Amino acid sequence: MTGRICGTGSAVPKLRVTNDDLSKIMDTSDEWIKSRTGIEARHLATEETTTSLAIEASRLALENAGVEAEELDLIIAATVSSDHIIPTLSCEVQSALGAVNATAFDIGAACSGFLFALSTVQAYMMSGQCKKALILGAEVLSKIMDWNDRSTCVLFGDGAGAAVISAEDTGIMSVVHGSDGAKGMVLACDNRPVNNPYKKTTADLSYVSMNGQEVYKFAVRTVPKCIEQALEQAGVTADEISCFILHQANRRIIEAVAKRLKQPIEKFPMNLMECGNISAASVPILLDNVNRHGMIEKEEKIVLAGFGAGLTWGAAVLTW
Ligand code: COA
């Protein structure tokens, strides 16, 4: 028994902000952003929240799967930007959907979060603990960006993506993942500092900081290796894969992975032009875009891959 994705959904905020829009409020340009990353626009939350986007994406995924909320026995939300420390995002989604029979918890693995959630669901399904699951990635990263730091804030966006997974004989063929905490500070954001009657803090709020070149080197080295391991475990060659759905951080990273795997770039759909990097939500939003455009046929094999803060990475081979 394994897990098979049987429905997807996604949601992005209404407000679309182009690179030219940003160049009016900070010292940047469309040329700089586009040439280094491929990003042309991103959606930023104004009325929306991480929770509202997560709920919308989840409802659409259930509808797409033809599954009732009561049928779910597991909900896993991947996020680094939930609205509340408690209750967790997954419990809020459970409540909004009326998924009364589900156990719900969050995982934090940043941009690899959706892959880690997929792997967890597969383990639950292989051990017979779960028959129908909802996994989602949802982020409002704009609230943890330093809008005075042009080297980070132009790269990220807001949104949510979700998938319904059903226990079946075919579906997830392999999942590999890993972490390197020793390199954690190359992409970081502090939570609240210690603050109690015995230790007062006057620290300001922390925002995302990044050593872009280190993250870039990590990604181009690790992602192809991780995909190759997942392919080997699944007993499938890269040529047999119809579609590689990678975390949408940077066009140049995706092109480097395609080259290393000796695969045409056409097999690597992208939405980073319109969405930027949405951390845990990037992979499921792109998966939903591809699914709804009918770009994957039933029984075709696809790869999902995520990478990012932690550092963390993960890749999966799936039969659609
Ligand atoms: N607009 C204009 N100029 C900018 C800018 C912006 N938004 N952000 C930074 N710059 C300037 C810097 O101040 C610096 O100027 P200086 O040379 O005068 O000091 C210069 O651009 C840096 O440019 P460069 O060294 O060419 O940057 P880069 O080629 O390393 O590109 C990234 C920067 C962030 C696009 C690139 O490193 C990257 O994509 N890394 C991976 C990041 C990533 O994907 N993170 C998420 C992973 S989950």
PDB file of C-alpha atoms in Angstrom, residues 4-205:
ATOM      1  CA  ARG A   4      -1.768   8.304  -4.522  1.00  0.00           C
ATOM      2  CA  ILE A   5      -2.536  11.953  -5.166  1.00  0.00           C
ATOM      3  CA  CYS A   6      -6.179  12.081  -6.261  1.00  0.00           C
ATOM      4  CA  GLY A   7      -6.903  15.824  -6.165  1.00  0.00           C
ATOM      5  CA  THR A   8      -5.170  19.188  -5.938  1.00  0.00           C
ATOM      6  CA  GLY A   9      -6.089  22.786  -5.167  1.00  0.00           C
ATOM      7  CA  SER A  10      -4.390  26.146  -4.797  1.00  0.00           C
ATOM      8  CA  ALA A  11      -5.051  29.774  -3.890  1.00  0.00           C
ATOM      9  CA  VAL A  12      -3.072  32.986  -4.214  1.00  0.00           C
ATOM     10  CA  PRO A  13      -3.903  36.481  -2.942  1.00  0.00           C
ATOM     11  CA  LYS A  14      -5.713  38.884  -5.285  1.00  0.00           C
ATOM     12  CA  LEU A  15      -2.999  41.536  -5.264  1.00  0.00           C
ATOM     13  CA  ARG A  16      -0.434  40.965  -8.026  1.00  0.00           C
ATOM     14  CA  VAL A  17       2.755  42.998  -7.656  1.00  0.00           C
ATOM     15  CA  THR A  18       5.112  43.223 -10.635  1.00  0.00           C
ATOM     16  CA  ASN A  19       8.854  43.895 -10.513  1.00  0.00           C
ATOM     17  CA  ASP A  20       8.104  47.352 -11.922  1.00  0.00           C
ATOM     18  CA  ASP A  21       5.670  47.948  -9.043  1.00  0.00           C
ATOM     19  CA  LEU A  22       8.450  47.086  -6.575  1.00  0.00           C
ATOM     20  CA  SER A  23      10.904  49.379  -8.356  1.00  0.00           C
ATOM     21  CA  LYS A  24       8.596  52.256  -7.383  1.00  0.00           C
ATOM     22  CA  ILE A  25       8.994  51.549  -3.654  1.00  0.00           C
ATOM     23  CA  MET A  26      12.643  50.352  -3.476  1.00  0.00           C
ATOM     24  CA  ASP A  27      15.924  50.556  -5.359  1.00  0.00           C
ATOM     25  CA  THR A  28      15.481  47.594  -7.701  1.00  0.00           C
ATOM     26  CA  SER A  29      14.553  46.892 -11.320  1.00  0.00           C
ATOM     27  CA  ASP A  30      12.671  44.390 -13.434  1.00  0.00           C
ATOM     28  CA  GLU A  31      15.934  43.706 -15.263  1.00  0.00           C
ATOM     29  CA  TRP A  32      17.851  42.811 -12.041  1.00  0.00           C
ATOM     30  CA  ILE A  33      15.145  40.532 -10.650  1.00  0.00           C
ATOM     31  CA  LYS A  34      14.198  38.840 -13.929  1.00  0.00           C
ATOM     32  CA  SER A  35      17.729  38.205 -15.171  1.00  0.00           C
ATOM     33  CA  ARG A  36      18.881  36.636 -11.877  1.00  0.00           C
ATOM     34  CA  THR A  37      15.759  34.692 -10.931  1.00  0.00           C
ATOM     35  CA  GLY A  38      13.147  34.599 -13.715  1.00  0.00           C
ATOM     36  CA  ILE A  39      10.603  36.170 -11.344  1.00  0.00           C
ATOM     37  CA  GLU A  40       8.350  38.815 -12.952  1.00  0.00           C
ATOM     38  CA  ALA A  41       5.545  39.169 -10.389  1.00  0.00           C
ATOM     39  CA  ARG A  42       4.262  37.751  -7.123  1.00  0.00           C
ATOM     40  CA  HIS A  43       0.959  37.774  -5.223  1.00  0.00           C
ATOM     41  CA  LEU A  44       0.978  39.463  -1.811  1.00  0.00           C
ATOM     42  CA  ALA A  45      -1.641  39.131   0.917  1.00  0.00           C
ATOM     43  CA  THR A  46      -3.689  42.166   1.886  1.00  0.00           C
ATOM     44  CA  GLU A  47      -7.080  40.764   2.973  1.00  0.00           C
ATOM     45  CA  GLU A  48      -5.914  37.124   2.913  1.00  0.00           C
ATOM     46  CA  THR A  49      -4.116  35.217   5.681  1.00  0.00           C
ATOM     47  CA  THR A  50      -2.098  32.007   5.745  1.00  0.00           C
ATOM     48  CA  THR A  51      -5.179  30.306   7.197  1.00  0.00           C
ATOM     49  CA  SER A  52      -7.677  31.664   4.647  1.00  0.00           C
ATOM     50  CA  LEU A  53      -5.429  30.695   1.725  1.00  0.00           C
ATOM     51  CA  ALA A  54      -4.863  27.223   3.227  1.00  0.00           C
ATOM     52  CA  ILE A  55      -8.613  26.667   3.646  1.00  0.00           C
ATOM     53  CA  GLU A  56      -9.380  27.792   0.079  1.00  0.00           C
ATOM     54  CA  ALA A  57      -6.689  25.544  -1.432  1.00  0.00           C
ATOM     55  CA  SER A  58      -7.837  22.592   0.717  1.00  0.00           C
ATOM     56  CA  ARG A  59     -11.525  22.984  -0.270  1.00  0.00           C
ATOM     57  CA  LEU A  60     -10.530  23.034  -3.940  1.00  0.00           C
ATOM     58  CA  ALA A  61      -8.352  19.940  -3.495  1.00  0.00           C
ATOM     59  CA  LEU A  62     -11.206  18.006  -1.831  1.00  0.00           C
ATOM     60  CA  GLU A  63     -13.572  19.069  -4.622  1.00  0.00           C
ATOM     61  CA  ASN A  64     -11.043  18.052  -7.264  1.00  0.00           C
ATOM     62  CA  ALA A  65     -10.598  14.656  -5.580  1.00  0.00           C
ATOM     63  CA  GLY A  66     -14.327  14.096  -5.054  1.00  0.00           C
ATOM     64  CA  VAL A  67     -13.592  13.375  -1.391  1.00  0.00           C
ATOM     65  CA  GLU A  68     -15.739  14.536   1.564  1.00  0.00           C
ATOM     66  CA  ALA A  69     -14.012  16.239   4.489  1.00  0.00           C
ATOM     67  CA  GLU A  70     -15.361  13.576   6.895  1.00  0.00           C
ATOM     68  CA  GLU A  71     -13.448  10.912   4.956  1.00  0.00           C
ATOM     69  CA  LEU A  72     -10.072  12.442   5.874  1.00  0.00           C
ATOM     70  CA  ASP A  73      -8.192  10.710   8.673  1.00  0.00           C
ATOM     71  CA  LEU A  74      -5.037  12.839   8.495  1.00  0.00           C
ATOM     72  CA  ILE A  75      -4.250  16.503   7.734  1.00  0.00           C
ATOM     73  CA  ILE A  76      -0.655  17.748   7.611  1.00  0.00           C
ATOM     74  CA  ALA A  77       0.105  21.413   7.011  1.00  0.00           C
ATOM     75  CA  ALA A  78       3.600  22.571   6.063  1.00  0.00           C
ATOM     76  CA  THR A  79       4.279  26.219   6.862  1.00  0.00           C
ATOM     77  CA  VAL A  80       6.820  28.639   8.315  1.00  0.00           C
ATOM     78  CA  SER A  81       4.364  31.535   8.436  1.00  0.00           C
ATOM     79  CA  SER A  82       1.230  30.322  10.237  1.00  0.00           C
ATOM     80  CA  ASP A  83      -1.032  33.004  11.715  1.00  0.00           C
ATOM     81  CA  HIS A  84      -0.917  31.527  15.205  1.00  0.00           C
ATOM     82  CA  ILE A  85       1.662  29.613  17.206  1.00  0.00           C
ATOM     83  CA  ILE A  86      -1.335  27.715  18.592  1.00  0.00           C
ATOM     84  CA  PRO A  87      -3.716  26.425  17.390  1.00  0.00           C
ATOM     85  CA  THR A  88      -1.773  24.977  14.497  1.00  0.00           C
ATOM     86  CA  LEU A  89      -2.700  25.754  10.885  1.00  0.00           C
ATOM     87  CA  SER A  90      -3.699  22.121  10.265  1.00  0.00           C
ATOM     88  CA  CYS A  91      -6.212  22.243  13.156  1.00  0.00           C
ATOM     89  CA  GLU A  92      -7.679  25.476  11.803  1.00  0.00           C
ATOM     90  CA  VAL A  93      -8.069  23.867   8.377  1.00  0.00           C
ATOM     91  CA  GLN A  94      -9.632  20.783   9.980  1.00  0.00           C
ATOM     92  CA  SER A  95     -12.174  22.952  11.768  1.00  0.00           C
ATOM     93  CA  ALA A  96     -13.058  25.027   8.688  1.00  0.00           C
ATOM     94  CA  LEU A  97     -13.517  21.920   6.533  1.00  0.00           C
ATOM     95  CA  GLY A  98     -15.428  19.964   9.168  1.00  0.00           C
ATOM     96  CA  ALA A  99     -12.916  17.124   8.875  1.00  0.00           C
ATOM     97  CA  VAL A 100     -14.006  15.756  12.234  1.00  0.00           C
ATOM     98  CA  ASN A 101     -12.368  12.346  11.785  1.00  0.00           C
ATOM     99  CA  ALA A 102      -8.890  13.627  10.991  1.00  0.00           C
ATOM    100  CA  THR A 103      -5.789  13.937  13.150  1.00  0.00           C
ATOM    101  CA  ALA A 104      -4.125  17.242  12.274  1.00  0.00           C
ATOM    102  CA  PHE A 105      -0.603  18.503  12.826  1.00  0.00           C
ATOM    103  CA  ASP A 106       1.903  20.899  11.242  1.00  0.00           C
ATOM    104  CA  ILE A 107       5.429  20.295  10.097  1.00  0.00           C
ATOM    105  CA  GLY A 108       8.100  22.907   9.586  1.00  0.00           C
ATOM    106  CA  ALA A 109      10.630  22.013   6.935  1.00  0.00           C
ATOM    107  CA  ALA A 110      10.479  25.324   5.045  1.00  0.00           C
ATOM    108  CA  CYS A 111      10.586  24.933   1.261  1.00  0.00           C
ATOM    109  CA  SER A 112      10.844  21.119   1.562  1.00  0.00           C
ATOM    110  CA  GLY A 113       7.763  21.002   3.796  1.00  0.00           C
ATOM    111  CA  PHE A 114       5.366  19.581   1.208  1.00  0.00           C
ATOM    112  CA  LEU A 115       7.810  16.750   0.411  1.00  0.00           C
ATOM    113  CA  PHE A 116       8.247  15.962   4.105  1.00  0.00           C
ATOM    114  CA  ALA A 117       4.446  15.905   4.500  1.00  0.00           C
ATOM    115  CA  LEU A 118       4.149  13.578   1.500  1.00  0.00           C
ATOM    116  CA  SER A 119       6.736  11.248   2.987  1.00  0.00           C
ATOM    117  CA  THR A 120       4.920  11.220   6.353  1.00  0.00           C
ATOM    118  CA  VAL A 121       1.604  10.382   4.700  1.00  0.00           C
ATOM    119  CA  GLN A 122       3.223   7.591   2.732  1.00  0.00           C
ATOM    120  CA  ALA A 123       4.602   6.098   5.971  1.00  0.00           C
ATOM    121  CA  TYR A 124       1.140   6.304   7.593  1.00  0.00           C
ATOM    122  CA  MET A 125      -0.433   4.631   4.569  1.00  0.00           C
ATOM    123  CA  MET A 126       2.206   1.922   4.287  1.00  0.00           C
ATOM    124  CA  SER A 127       1.628   1.044   7.944  1.00  0.00           C
ATOM    125  CA  GLY A 128      -2.146   1.000   7.462  1.00  0.00           C
ATOM    126  CA  GLN A 129      -2.790   3.926   9.830  1.00  0.00           C
ATOM    127  CA  CYS A 130      -4.460   6.161   7.283  1.00  0.00           C
ATOM    128  CA  LYS A 131      -6.668   5.853   4.194  1.00  0.00           C
ATOM    129  CA  LYS A 132      -7.353   9.425   3.097  1.00  0.00           C
ATOM    130  CA  ALA A 133      -5.114  12.404   3.858  1.00  0.00           C
ATOM    131  CA  LEU A 134      -4.911  16.077   3.017  1.00  0.00           C
ATOM    132  CA  ILE A 135      -1.488  17.705   2.838  1.00  0.00           C
ATOM    133  CA  LEU A 136      -0.920  21.356   2.218  1.00  0.00           C
ATOM    134  CA  GLY A 137       1.715  24.053   2.050  1.00  0.00           C
ATOM    135  CA  ALA A 138       0.599  27.575   2.919  1.00  0.00           C
ATOM    136  CA  GLU A 139       2.609  30.741   3.407  1.00  0.00           C
ATOM    137  CA  VAL A 140       2.251  34.475   3.824  1.00  0.00           C
ATOM    138  CA  LEU A 141       5.976  35.097   3.623  1.00  0.00           C
ATOM    139  CA  SER A 142       5.471  38.822   3.034  1.00  0.00           C
ATOM    140  CA  LYS A 143       4.917  39.242   6.785  1.00  0.00           C
ATOM    141  CA  ILE A 144       8.361  37.836   7.655  1.00  0.00           C
ATOM    142  CA  MET A 145      10.247  39.729   4.930  1.00  0.00           C
ATOM    143  CA  ASP A 146      12.389  42.759   5.660  1.00  0.00           C
ATOM    144  CA  TRP A 147      10.913  45.198   3.126  1.00  0.00           C
ATOM    145  CA  ASN A 148      14.080  47.291   3.474  1.00  0.00           C
ATOM    146  CA  ASP A 149      16.232  44.367   2.284  1.00  0.00           C
ATOM    147  CA  ARG A 150      15.912  44.297  -1.508  1.00  0.00           C
ATOM    148  CA  SER A 151      18.126  41.196  -1.744  1.00  0.00           C
ATOM    149  CA  THR A 152      15.398  39.016  -0.134  1.00  0.00           C
ATOM    150  CA  CYS A 153      11.958  40.660  -0.288  1.00  0.00           C
ATOM    151  CA  VAL A 154      11.760  40.691  -4.098  1.00  0.00           C
ATOM    152  CA  LEU A 155      12.167  36.906  -4.263  1.00  0.00           C
ATOM    153  CA  PHE A 156       9.201  35.674  -2.251  1.00  0.00           C
ATOM    154  CA  GLY A 157       5.398  35.594  -2.543  1.00  0.00           C
ATOM    155  CA  ASP A 158       2.266  34.382  -0.740  1.00  0.00           C
ATOM    156  CA  GLY A 159      -0.125  31.490  -1.481  1.00  0.00           C
ATOM    157  CA  ALA A 160      -1.234  27.963  -0.650  1.00  0.00           C
ATOM    158  CA  GLY A 161      -1.440  24.581  -2.368  1.00  0.00           C
ATOM    159  CA  ALA A 162      -3.007  21.311  -1.239  1.00  0.00           C
ATOM    160  CA  ALA A 163      -3.333  17.680  -2.315  1.00  0.00           C
ATOM    161  CA  VAL A 164      -5.639  14.852  -1.286  1.00  0.00           C
ATOM    162  CA  ILE A 165      -3.932  11.473  -1.009  1.00  0.00           C
ATOM    163  CA  SER A 166      -5.664   8.136  -1.005  1.00  0.00           C
ATOM    164  CA  ALA A 167      -4.214   4.768   0.105  1.00  0.00           C
ATOM    165  CA  GLU A 168      -3.819   2.688  -3.069  1.00  0.00           C
ATOM    166  CA  ASP A 169      -1.530   0.059  -4.576  1.00  0.00           C
ATOM    167  CA  THR A 170       0.239   2.537  -6.864  1.00  0.00           C
ATOM    168  CA  GLY A 171       1.147   6.193  -6.484  1.00  0.00           C
ATOM    169  CA  ILE A 172       4.145   7.347  -4.471  1.00  0.00           C
ATOM    170  CA  MET A 173       6.995   5.101  -5.684  1.00  0.00           C
ATOM    171  CA  SER A 174       9.814   6.611  -3.625  1.00  0.00           C
ATOM    172  CA  VAL A 175      10.563   9.567  -1.382  1.00  0.00           C
ATOM    173  CA  VAL A 176      14.034  10.622  -0.237  1.00  0.00           C
ATOM    174  CA  HIS A 177      14.883  13.560   1.963  1.00  0.00           C
ATOM    175  CA  GLY A 178      17.607  15.007   4.133  1.00  0.00           C
ATOM    176  CA  SER A 179      18.732  17.891   6.312  1.00  0.00           C
ATOM    177  CA  ASP A 180      21.939  19.754   7.106  1.00  0.00           C
ATOM    178  CA  GLY A 181      21.340  21.830  10.219  1.00  0.00           C
ATOM    179  CA  ALA A 182      24.980  22.898  10.324  1.00  0.00           C
ATOM    180  CA  LYS A 183      24.251  25.258   7.408  1.00  0.00           C
ATOM    181  CA  GLY A 184      21.032  26.605   8.948  1.00  0.00           C
ATOM    182  CA  MET A 185      22.118  30.213   9.179  1.00  0.00           C
ATOM    183  CA  VAL A 186      22.405  30.719   5.397  1.00  0.00           C
ATOM    184  CA  LEU A 187      18.614  31.151   5.317  1.00  0.00           C
ATOM    185  CA  ALA A 188      17.175  32.127   8.683  1.00  0.00           C
ATOM    186  CA  CYS A 189      14.492  33.999  10.630  1.00  0.00           C
ATOM    187  CA  ASP A 190      14.297  34.163  14.456  1.00  0.00           C
ATOM    188  CA  ASN A 191      11.141  33.437  16.427  1.00  0.00           C
ATOM    189  CA  ARG A 192      10.384  35.380  19.606  1.00  0.00           C
ATOM    190  CA  PRO A 193      13.370  35.742  21.933  1.00  0.00           C
ATOM    191  CA  VAL A 194      13.307  34.608  25.581  1.00  0.00           C
ATOM    192  CA  ASN A 195      11.044  37.037  27.452  1.00  0.00           C
ATOM    193  CA  ASN A 196       9.817  36.393  31.002  1.00  0.00           C
ATOM    194  CA  PRO A 197       9.939  38.085  34.425  1.00  0.00           C
ATOM    195  CA  TYR A 198      13.566  36.914  34.852  1.00  0.00           C
ATOM    196  CA  LYS A 199      14.841  37.816  31.394  1.00  0.00           C
ATOM    197  CA  LYS A 200      13.365  40.787  29.610  1.00  0.00           C
ATOM    198  CA  THR A 201      14.009  41.454  25.953  1.00  0.00           C
ATOM    199  CA  THR A 202      13.974  44.625  23.943  1.00  0.00           C
ATOM    200  CA  ALA A 203      14.849  42.837  20.701  1.00  0.00           C
ATOM    201  CA  ASP A 204      13.095  43.968  17.529  1.00  0.00           C
ATOM    202  CA  LEU A 205      11.097  41.525  15.413  1.00  0.00           C
TER     203      LEU A 205
END
